[in-house]
């Protein structure tokens, strides 16, 4: 097999298992040899390079928490070879910066082609794009380019699934700053609803939710032409409370935009784990062949069986330029048996339960502190 | 839940209440009387009823939920006994209220008056804190608008409602609203009505209150504080003799989960010897582990958060030189700096060196954040060490078991709240 990332069937884990392990080992060797800091971290945890060849399960690979990347930029190729960098949209100030080299990006392209095909995202029919997110500034910025949020790039990337007639951004880059442009979005939606060209809307879940509820409140309805698509991703933040609200979102989309639930796609991914997770018709995130998910016990870090809640450890051999082969998110999640879904994809699917710590912690500061965050958030919007 | 003019109303009536609120406040201000006695009596009766179990059917749900224990409730409620509230009032306002003989003869009458209308934004970390905040506002004679914290269990509203039932004349002085923290528009409206905003919480909460308030509205903040324990040189020589104090400290850490301003975040040890630091840390880890068993286990979300933080701390140790000692459900991180900082909480503390000669230099920079030190020292060292800590800006210097103990008539972070909620007016006779 040439590479995992150009394999035809993105959910055929069985046939690609050996290749996945091979690429993981290769990646780990590469990180060990090319990223001093990663090597130091692993040696500190009792690892040495010879152990990599004896690796029997990916669970043995020490994970690095995303929290660590927020304070340390780790590169495994010289910075001049990085084609682009991605920055997480960190809410607490610290952000992860991950650099990508051309090879990693090519792998990503292979993945996007296959996953897009599987989830019927490709279309030759031209459409209008509405991006409820940041306007992309420089897509393949080199050395001196300003680093920008990964979501901007991801959203821009999606606008190639079907030929673009126009792109309208909710957050536009004007005079060195992002400004909210909802008025224009609303007008465009009204205009597009009168035409025949399909519209594809892409954006942060909570931006989409916010805009649509405002439109509903104001009694605005924009039934979009047949073939229109709503896609969203990027977490629910404070709005995140399970399926009930997801259903509310689908109802809202149908109600305001007349896009049926079957034309809604949700995406999941992270700067530290740039694998394209797209939901199945039953809205589950099945694990594609490029990735593995381990749910680890919150106290012992031991991998748990399917159906149990724990810390979400994501693994992939995709990226060479940074040691992100095994990262620990700060989410709690459950991995379910693929057979429980019934959509036809049989790989296990990941359910994110929410951020660790958030709901339960009430410190001296907590109650009123949320106020600030949301206030500032609203004002930036 | 809304409490307005003495009645509990459903949240759906929020708009209705908001419409009437300003007129109702103005009316209360116009008819204002000295209500301190009424408040003290009403609270006293509520407190008695709690002790005799009259409210058990209501409180049962909260007790069952584990929001607090019966003992904690009884301890807290003693605070609202008639005698204790009277003591608080006398300590804080008594002298000012009475005035001197000269004052009474002067051509200008000096008198203590409430600020007017207070808008309380209470934090949710301590059950019943919103109630407590309003009672203080009432004791000083103010009209009080309270925004409940998002995690409120309803006990504050219940207690305020019961108090008003005991003394209906207090009804116009209290309004409780359950407004979301995100509803900036309503919060600003409430802030505009108030003479002062009383805000409990961290820097961000205080800043949020500032952005809401017009320049003419006072901000009275009860900010986020940090507390710690100190092991003196005299104790270091014979730690085993001071195990009871270390057990007290461990119990305090487990009981408060390090969530309160007065909660111990870590232990400073008067030493520069790393082996001494390690031996204190190891000893304390075992004690903490032993004591923890008597307290409930944290929920999965908290354990996950702590777990990732500790793992990360281990990775960071390549740079920081910190050492993470892990126990079951507890941990002690040995640091080499003398920086006072927040721990990971939930029974995870730090141990750091801080020599006596560096105490002031090291802590002075933390001005505004210092609150309590739990002193573990020989009786010979106590007085001098206490004086040293006073000079850093700390306001409570106590033994470990009393770190979070609140005394009737005591201060909040070195200040008398009732005085902050009052002003002195001068009226020419």
XYZ file of N, CA, C and O in Angstrom, chain A residues 37 40-41 44-45 62-65 67-68 71-72 298-299 301 309-311 328-330 332 356-357 360-365 367-375 378-379, chain B residues 123-125 151 181-182 184 187-188 200-202 204-205 207-208 211 224 259-261 297 299-305 307-308 311-312 314-319 326 345-346:
336
model
N 12.850 18.553 21.312
C 11.985 18.696 22.467
C 11.132 17.444 22.688
O 10.962 16.977 23.812
N 13.226 14.784 24.106
C 13.473 15.023 25.535
C 12.272 14.617 26.384
O 12.416 13.991 27.434
N 11.091 14.967 25.903
C 9.864 14.626 26.647
C 9.727 13.116 26.790
O 9.399 12.604 27.860
N 12.340 11.551 29.011
C 11.959 11.835 30.392
C 10.938 10.815 30.899
O 10.881 10.510 32.080
N 10.117 10.317 30.007
C 9.117 9.320 30.385
C 9.633 7.890 30.161
O 8.848 6.946 30.081
N 3.403 7.650 24.176
C 3.034 8.682 25.154
C 2.271 9.812 24.465
O 2.645 10.231 23.371
N 1.217 10.253 25.096
C 0.438 11.356 24.514
C 0.954 12.692 25.028
O 1.548 12.766 26.110
N 0.743 13.725 24.219
C 1.087 15.080 24.653
C -0.227 15.852 24.746
O -0.982 15.894 23.772
N -0.521 16.458 25.892
C -1.780 17.212 25.991
C -1.744 18.453 25.088
O -0.690 19.054 24.917
N -2.760 21.149 25.853
C -2.335 22.184 26.798
C -0.838 22.480 26.660
O -0.399 23.629 26.746
N -0.056 21.434 26.418
C 1.395 21.597 26.297
C 1.741 22.393 25.040
O 2.606 23.261 25.060
N 1.743 26.190 25.130
C 2.862 26.930 25.719
C 4.197 26.675 25.030
O 5.178 27.345 25.322
N 4.236 25.661 24.167
C 5.491 25.351 23.481
C 5.211 25.089 22.020
O 4.399 24.222 21.706
N -9.766 8.616 33.416
C -9.342 9.934 33.898
C -8.323 9.860 35.030
O -7.600 10.823 35.271
N -8.246 8.726 35.717
C -7.285 8.639 36.811
C -6.009 7.890 36.425
O -4.915 8.292 36.780
N -5.167 6.770 33.120
C -4.828 6.936 31.696
C -4.899 5.620 30.917
O -4.529 5.573 29.749
N -16.898 6.578 29.481
C -16.454 7.971 29.326
C -15.051 8.170 29.883
O -14.700 7.610 30.922
N -14.269 8.970 29.195
C -12.918 9.272 29.663
C -12.288 10.373 28.840
O -12.972 11.081 28.085
N -10.976 10.504 28.989
C -10.236 11.533 28.266
C -10.039 11.105 26.812
O -9.836 9.930 26.532
N -3.527 14.567 23.554
C -4.636 14.422 24.505
C -5.424 15.731 24.498
O -4.890 16.778 24.840
N -6.689 15.642 24.086
C -7.513 16.855 24.068
C -7.957 17.175 25.489
O -7.758 16.365 26.385
N -8.568 18.321 25.699
C -9.143 18.532 27.027
C -10.656 18.308 27.019
O -11.408 18.970 27.700
N -13.886 15.410 27.307
C -14.306 14.086 27.758
C -15.151 13.492 26.638
O -15.925 14.206 26.001
N -13.345 19.130 29.889
C -13.125 18.696 31.268
C -13.228 19.893 32.213
O -12.900 21.005 31.838
N -13.713 19.610 33.406
C -13.684 20.643 34.434
C -14.732 21.723 34.372
O -15.283 22.103 35.392
N -18.421 21.675 36.262
C -18.484 21.399 37.691
C -17.766 22.437 38.547
O -18.144 22.676 39.664
N -16.712 23.020 38.006
C -15.884 23.889 38.840
C -16.602 25.190 39.191
O -17.125 25.877 38.339
N -16.667 25.474 40.468
C -17.087 26.810 40.852
C -16.067 27.309 41.851
O -16.015 26.876 42.981
N -15.221 28.183 41.431
C -14.233 28.751 42.340
C -14.760 30.093 42.802
O -15.836 30.506 42.403
N -13.999 30.735 43.618
C -14.348 32.070 44.069
C -14.722 32.941 42.876
O -15.518 33.827 42.962
N -14.077 32.688 41.786
C -14.236 33.577 40.646
C -15.347 33.144 39.706
O -16.006 33.964 39.106
N -18.580 32.049 39.011
C -19.892 32.572 38.651
C -19.818 33.852 37.854
O -20.295 33.943 36.730
N -19.181 34.819 38.421
C -19.162 36.114 37.776
C -18.156 36.183 36.638
O -18.281 37.022 35.754
N -17.190 35.271 36.646
C -16.158 35.319 35.618
C -16.731 34.977 34.244
O -16.376 35.575 33.242
N -17.666 34.010 34.256
C -18.311 33.641 32.995
C -18.937 34.856 32.348
O -18.940 35.018 31.140
N -19.447 35.694 33.188
C -20.104 36.908 32.746
C -19.169 37.715 31.874
O -19.501 38.154 30.786
N -17.956 37.883 32.369
C -16.965 38.669 31.665
C -16.686 38.063 30.310
O -16.675 38.740 29.294
N -16.462 36.761 30.342
C -16.081 36.095 29.115
C -17.158 36.287 28.058
O -16.896 36.678 26.941
N -18.393 36.043 28.481
C -19.450 36.153 27.502
C -19.666 37.596 27.095
O -19.953 37.889 25.949
N -19.473 38.499 28.043
C -19.653 39.918 27.704
C -18.643 40.342 26.671
O -18.955 40.959 25.677
N -19.399 38.833 23.393
C -20.493 39.499 22.670
C -20.033 40.800 22.078
O -20.423 41.187 20.987
N -19.156 41.481 22.809
C -18.737 42.773 22.298
C -17.818 42.641 21.087
O -17.843 43.471 20.200
N -20.945 35.280 43.762
C -20.301 34.107 43.163
C -20.986 32.849 43.655
O -21.679 32.862 44.663
N -20.788 31.769 42.919
C -21.502 30.546 43.264
C -20.652 29.530 43.997
O -21.023 28.380 44.121
N -19.501 29.940 44.500
C -18.610 28.931 45.083
C -18.967 28.531 46.503
O -18.542 27.511 46.987
N -25.022 28.921 39.148
C -25.066 27.581 39.735
C -25.871 27.544 41.035
O -25.758 26.623 41.807
N -25.909 35.546 33.091
C -24.736 36.418 33.043
C -24.510 36.989 31.649
O -23.808 37.971 31.469
N -25.106 36.318 30.653
C -24.913 36.776 29.278
C -25.868 37.910 28.916
O -25.694 38.570 27.910
N -26.420 40.995 29.089
C -25.728 42.228 29.453
C -26.681 43.420 29.535
O -26.537 44.277 30.401
N -28.454 43.399 32.843
C -27.491 43.637 33.920
C -27.086 45.107 33.968
O -26.933 45.697 35.036
N -26.930 45.701 32.796
C -26.580 47.125 32.754
C -27.706 47.979 33.330
O -27.456 48.948 34.035
N -18.660 39.816 43.900
C -17.832 38.762 44.493
C -17.203 38.003 43.348
O -17.906 37.556 42.454
N -15.900 37.825 43.341
C -15.277 37.032 42.283
C -13.885 37.488 41.941
O -13.320 38.348 42.604
N -13.347 36.903 40.880
C -11.973 37.184 40.479
C -11.814 38.473 39.689
O -12.765 39.229 39.525
N -11.563 39.041 36.631
C -12.409 39.171 35.453
C -13.816 39.597 35.833
O -14.431 40.408 35.149
N -14.307 39.047 36.939
C -15.643 39.402 37.397
C -15.686 40.885 37.755
O -16.631 41.603 37.418
N -13.718 43.223 36.634
C -13.612 44.010 35.402
C -14.940 44.054 34.664
O -15.325 45.080 34.117
N -15.636 42.923 34.670
C -16.942 42.878 34.017
C -17.892 43.866 34.678
O -18.623 44.594 34.007
N -17.134 47.345 33.552
C -17.595 47.720 32.213
C -19.102 47.992 32.216
O -19.600 48.728 31.387
N -10.919 37.866 44.351
C -10.320 36.555 44.480
C -9.043 36.680 45.305
O -8.195 37.498 45.004
N -11.305 25.765 47.191
C -12.085 26.640 46.324
C -12.320 28.018 46.927
O -12.711 28.939 46.233
N -12.118 28.147 48.219
C -12.421 29.423 48.866
C -11.201 30.338 48.869
O -10.069 29.886 48.728
N -11.471 31.625 49.061
C -10.368 32.589 49.143
C -9.437 32.235 50.297
O -8.246 32.492 50.254
N -15.584 11.721 46.482
C -14.712 11.730 45.326
C -15.211 12.778 44.327
O -16.419 12.987 44.193
N -16.159 14.601 40.714
C -16.825 14.098 39.515
C -15.796 13.895 38.414
O -14.715 14.478 38.454
N -16.183 13.133 37.406
C -15.258 12.736 36.347
C -14.633 13.945 35.627
O -13.452 13.932 35.286
N -15.423 14.993 35.434
C -14.913 16.179 34.728
C -13.771 16.832 35.480
O -12.766 17.252 34.895
N -13.923 16.922 36.778
C -12.881 17.531 37.612
C -11.642 16.639 37.630
O -10.515 17.100 37.466
N -11.879 15.339 37.803
C -10.742 14.411 37.842
C -9.986 14.455 36.534
O -8.759 14.446 36.504
N -10.709 14.549 35.433
C -10.075 14.626 34.119
C -9.217 15.864 33.998
O -8.082 15.821 33.529
N -9.759 16.959 34.457
C -9.048 18.238 34.364
C -7.751 18.188 35.187
O -6.682 18.573 34.717
N -6.176 15.545 36.162
C -5.311 14.526 35.607
C -4.469 15.067 34.447
O -3.262 14.824 34.377
N -5.110 15.802 33.543
C -4.377 16.383 32.408
C -3.376 17.424 32.912
O -2.233 17.472 32.466
N -0.338 15.651 34.423
C 0.460 15.037 33.362
C 1.281 16.115 32.648
O 2.465 15.963 32.395
N 0.597 17.223 32.356
C 1.261 18.345 31.699
C 2.379 18.920 32.571
O 3.458 19.247 32.086
N 4.092 17.289 34.643
C 5.223 16.349 34.551
C 6.049 16.595 33.298
O 7.274 16.568 33.334
N 5.353 16.856 32.173
C 6.090 17.154 30.941
C 6.858 18.470 31.097
O 8.016 18.583 30.720
N 6.185 19.455 31.664
C 6.799 20.778 31.840
C 8.004 20.722 32.771
O 8.843 21.612 32.760
N 8.053 19.689 33.589
C 9.101 19.637 34.607
C 10.496 19.636 33.989
O 11.473 19.989 34.637
N 10.594 19.266 32.711
C 11.888 19.356 32.026
C 12.379 20.797 32.078
O 13.564 21.060 32.222
N 11.442 21.732 31.957
C 11.806 23.151 31.983
C 11.747 23.732 33.394
O 12.576 24.542 33.773
N 2.464 12.004 43.222
C 1.061 11.645 43.087
C 0.623 10.651 44.143
O 1.347 9.703 44.440
N -6.166 22.783 42.767
C -7.318 22.621 43.650
C -7.777 21.159 43.751
O -7.126 20.289 43.236
N -8.915 20.948 44.421
C -9.480 19.611 44.603
C -8.457 18.636 45.193
O -8.238 17.546 44.679
